[in-house]
Short mmCIF file of C-alpha atoms in Angstrom, two decimals:
data_model
loop_
_atom_site.label_atom_id
_atom_site.label_comp_id
_atom_site.label_asym_id
_atom_site.label_seq_id
_atom_site.Cartn_x
_atom_site.Cartn_y
_atom_site.Cartn_z
CA TYR A 21 1.23 -79.67 1.13
CA ARG A 22 4.56 -80.24 -0.62
CA GLY A 23 3.83 -77.70 -3.35
CA VAL A 24 2.88 -74.95 -0.89
CA ALA A 25 5.80 -75.80 1.41
CA SER A 26 8.19 -75.60 -1.53
CA SER A 27 6.81 -72.17 -2.50
CA VAL A 28 7.14 -70.92 1.09
CA ARG A 29 10.74 -72.15 1.27
CA LYS A 30 11.53 -70.46 -2.08
CA MET A 31 10.20 -67.21 -0.61
CA SER A 32 12.27 -67.48 2.57
CA ALA A 33 14.62 -64.64 1.49
CA GLU A 34 11.64 -62.33 0.81
CA ILE A 35 10.04 -63.34 4.09
CA GLU A 36 13.29 -62.65 5.98
CA SER A 37 13.63 -59.19 4.43
CA ALA A 38 9.97 -58.43 5.28
CA LEU A 39 10.46 -59.32 8.95
CA PRO A 40 11.25 -56.52 11.42
CA ALA A 41 14.96 -56.34 12.30
CA PHE A 42 14.46 -57.90 15.75
CA MET A 43 13.02 -61.08 14.14
CA ARG A 44 15.48 -61.57 11.29
CA GLU A 45 17.81 -63.73 13.40
CA ASN A 46 14.93 -66.20 13.74
CA ALA A 47 13.62 -66.06 10.18
CA ASP A 48 13.89 -69.87 9.98
CA ARG A 49 11.60 -70.17 12.99
CA PHE A 50 9.01 -67.94 11.33
CA THR A 51 9.06 -70.17 8.23
CA ARG A 52 8.84 -73.39 10.29
CA VAL A 53 5.89 -72.04 12.28
CA ALA A 54 4.14 -71.03 9.04
CA LEU A 55 4.73 -74.47 7.51
CA THR A 56 3.26 -76.13 10.59
CA ALA A 57 0.15 -73.93 10.37
CA LEU A 58 -0.30 -74.99 6.74
CA HIS A 59 -1.04 -78.60 7.70
CA ASN A 60 -4.69 -77.55 7.92
CA PRO A 61 -6.56 -79.17 4.96
CA ARG A 62 -8.85 -76.12 4.61
CA LEU A 63 -5.80 -73.88 4.17
CA LEU A 64 -4.31 -76.24 1.61
CA ALA A 65 -7.49 -75.79 -0.45
CA CYS A 66 -6.66 -72.07 -0.77
CA THR A 67 -4.69 -70.62 -3.66
CA GLN A 68 -0.92 -70.53 -3.20
CA GLU A 69 -0.98 -66.83 -4.07
CA SER A 70 -3.32 -66.04 -1.18
CA ILE A 71 -1.33 -68.21 1.24
CA LEU A 72 1.94 -66.50 0.32
CA SER A 73 0.29 -63.07 0.53
CA ALA A 74 -1.09 -63.83 4.01
CA LEU A 75 2.34 -65.04 5.16
CA MET A 76 3.98 -61.85 3.87
CA GLN A 77 1.46 -59.72 5.79
CA SER A 78 2.27 -61.71 8.91
CA ALA A 79 6.02 -61.27 8.31
CA GLN A 80 5.70 -57.51 7.69
CA LEU A 81 3.94 -57.13 11.04
CA GLY A 82 6.46 -59.40 12.76
CA LEU A 83 3.75 -61.69 14.08
CA GLU A 84 3.74 -65.47 13.94
CA CYS A 85 0.62 -67.08 12.56
CA ASP A 86 0.74 -70.33 14.49
CA GLY A 87 -2.79 -70.06 15.88
CA VAL A 88 -1.46 -70.98 19.33
CA LEU A 89 0.18 -67.83 20.70
CA GLY A 90 -2.70 -65.68 19.49
CA GLN A 91 -0.54 -63.25 17.52
CA GLY A 92 -2.12 -64.02 14.16
CA TYR A 93 -4.04 -66.61 12.22
CA LEU A 94 -4.24 -67.92 8.67
CA ILE A 95 -7.95 -68.08 7.93
CA PRO A 96 -9.43 -69.82 4.87
CA TYR A 97 -12.41 -68.16 3.18
CA GLY A 98 -13.23 -70.54 0.37
CA LYS A 99 -10.14 -70.57 -1.85
CA THR A 100 -8.65 -67.44 -0.28
CA CYS A 101 -6.29 -67.53 2.69
CA THR A 102 -6.25 -64.33 4.74
CA PHE A 103 -4.06 -63.19 7.61
CA GLN A 104 -6.06 -62.19 10.66
CA LEU A 105 -4.53 -60.24 13.51
CA GLY A 106 -4.97 -61.88 16.92
CA TYR A 107 -5.53 -60.33 20.36
CA ARG A 108 -1.92 -60.87 21.44
CA GLY A 109 -0.71 -59.59 18.08
CA ILE A 110 -2.51 -56.32 18.68
CA ILE A 111 -0.94 -56.05 22.14
CA SER A 112 2.50 -56.80 20.68
CA LEU A 113 2.16 -54.11 17.99
CA VAL A 114 0.93 -51.56 20.52
CA ARG A 115 3.82 -52.25 22.89
CA ARG A 116 6.34 -51.97 20.06
CA SER A 117 5.05 -48.49 19.23
CA GLY A 118 6.48 -47.12 22.49
CA GLU A 119 3.51 -44.77 22.78
CA ILE A 120 1.51 -46.86 25.22
CA ALA A 121 2.66 -47.78 28.71
CA ARG A 122 -0.29 -50.04 29.58
CA ILE A 123 -3.24 -51.50 27.72
CA LYS A 124 -6.00 -53.97 28.49
CA SER A 125 -9.41 -55.06 27.34
CA VAL A 126 -12.03 -56.43 29.72
CA CYS A 127 -15.56 -57.78 29.54
CA VAL A 128 -18.09 -56.87 32.24
CA HIS A 129 -20.46 -59.62 33.41
CA GLU A 130 -23.86 -59.35 35.02
CA GLY A 131 -23.30 -58.93 38.77
CA ASP A 132 -20.14 -56.82 38.37
CA LYS A 133 -20.25 -53.25 39.66
CA PHE A 134 -19.78 -51.10 36.59
CA GLY A 135 -20.07 -47.42 35.80
CA TRP A 136 -18.97 -45.29 32.86
CA ASP A 137 -19.28 -41.52 32.66
CA GLU A 138 -18.18 -40.55 29.17
CA GLY A 139 -18.37 -36.84 29.93
CA GLN A 140 -15.93 -37.15 32.82
CA ASP A 141 -13.97 -40.03 31.26
CA THR A 142 -14.33 -42.05 34.46
CA LEU A 143 -14.74 -45.78 34.51
CA THR A 144 -15.43 -47.97 37.54
CA HIS A 145 -15.37 -51.73 37.31
CA VAL A 146 -15.36 -54.04 40.30
CA PRO A 147 -15.66 -57.66 39.13
CA SER A 148 -17.86 -59.97 41.16
CA LEU A 149 -15.88 -62.47 43.20
CA ASP A 150 -18.56 -65.08 42.63
CA GLN A 151 -17.12 -68.29 41.13
CA LYS A 152 -19.94 -68.35 38.58
CA ARG A 153 -19.14 -64.86 37.27
CA TYR A 154 -17.89 -66.10 33.90
CA GLU A 155 -21.07 -68.12 33.37
CA ARG A 156 -23.14 -64.94 33.51
CA PRO A 157 -23.87 -62.91 30.35
CA VAL A 158 -21.54 -60.10 29.32
CA THR A 159 -23.18 -56.67 29.50
CA HIS A 160 -20.31 -54.41 28.30
CA CYS A 161 -16.69 -54.58 27.20
CA TYR A 162 -14.08 -51.87 27.41
CA ALA A 163 -10.50 -51.20 26.46
CA ARG A 164 -8.24 -48.85 28.38
CA ALA A 165 -4.80 -47.57 27.48
CA THR A 166 -2.39 -45.46 29.48
CA MET A 167 -0.18 -43.53 27.11
CA SER A 168 3.52 -42.95 27.75
CA ASN A 169 2.74 -39.32 28.60
CA GLY A 170 0.21 -40.41 31.26
CA GLU A 171 -2.97 -39.68 29.30
CA VAL A 172 -5.67 -42.35 29.54
CA GLU A 173 -7.90 -43.42 26.66
CA VAL A 174 -11.01 -45.54 27.24
CA ILE A 175 -13.65 -46.96 24.94
CA VAL A 176 -16.79 -48.73 26.20
CA TRP A 177 -19.34 -50.69 24.17
CA SER A 178 -22.47 -52.55 25.17
CA ARG A 179 -22.93 -56.18 24.21
CA GLU A 180 -25.45 -55.03 21.60
CA GLN A 181 -22.89 -52.70 20.00
CA ILE A 182 -20.34 -55.53 19.85
CA ASP A 183 -22.85 -57.94 18.31
CA ASP A 184 -23.85 -55.32 15.74
CA HIS A 185 -20.17 -54.81 14.84
CA LYS A 186 -19.67 -58.59 14.64
CA ARG A 187 -22.55 -58.99 12.18
CA ARG A 188 -21.37 -56.05 10.09
CA TYR A 189 -17.67 -56.93 9.78
CA SER A 190 -17.18 -60.67 10.32
CA LYS A 191 -17.61 -62.84 7.24
CA ALA A 192 -18.26 -65.99 9.25
CA TRP A 193 -19.73 -64.79 12.56
CA ASN A 194 -22.71 -67.15 12.36
CA LYS A 195 -20.83 -70.36 11.52
CA ALA A 196 -20.54 -73.01 14.22
CA ASP A 197 -16.72 -73.03 14.13
CA SER A 198 -16.40 -69.24 14.06
CA PRO A 199 -14.49 -67.76 17.02
CA TRP A 200 -17.59 -65.61 17.56
CA SER A 201 -19.43 -68.86 18.32
CA THR A 202 -16.67 -70.62 20.25
CA ALA A 203 -14.90 -67.72 22.02
CA TRP A 204 -17.22 -64.71 22.06
CA THR A 205 -15.53 -63.00 25.02
CA ALA A 206 -12.06 -63.21 23.48
CA MET A 207 -13.37 -61.85 20.16
CA ALA A 208 -15.19 -59.03 21.98
CA ALA A 209 -12.01 -58.10 23.87
CA LYS A 210 -10.04 -58.12 20.60
CA THR A 211 -12.69 -55.94 18.95
CA MET A 212 -12.42 -53.40 21.75
CA LEU A 213 -8.62 -53.25 21.40
CA ILE A 214 -8.97 -52.64 17.68
CA GLN A 215 -11.50 -49.88 18.30
CA LEU A 216 -9.23 -48.25 20.89
#
């Protein structure tokens, strides 16, 4: 840990200059959060180069990679550390753009009233009020954004489409500790935001 921490501290000036202007006042916080995240033994097994590269990506986007706030994550793939954008990180970047007034991603469960007419761009979703709703399988997920000019963009995928995407693009989708295994709904919602 000490070697990586020392390298991160030596890069603090580069990290600060990579941060967006609104975060530069708290550059020390960014570094402290990153150092806390690096206490993971699997991350410490990664090359220092890949760790520093992942931290710079995080800094350039102005997203903390603490794994708690959901803005971004440092993910070890063997000896390579990668930065992975989180659900809340996507929302933060979208809001900063100023082009989107409202955005959300939702999963539809069996028992919900749901309709999507792509030709008319109309979506109807009335969630079931049943307390066991979240125990039921997900049938679809969608993301909806209202642009600053009032236009609405919607994308809808079936569970099968999401699972196909997961298998195609996730390196670790089938591992027991993968977020696709432990938090499928959150990963599906994130996928829909990215697609939108």
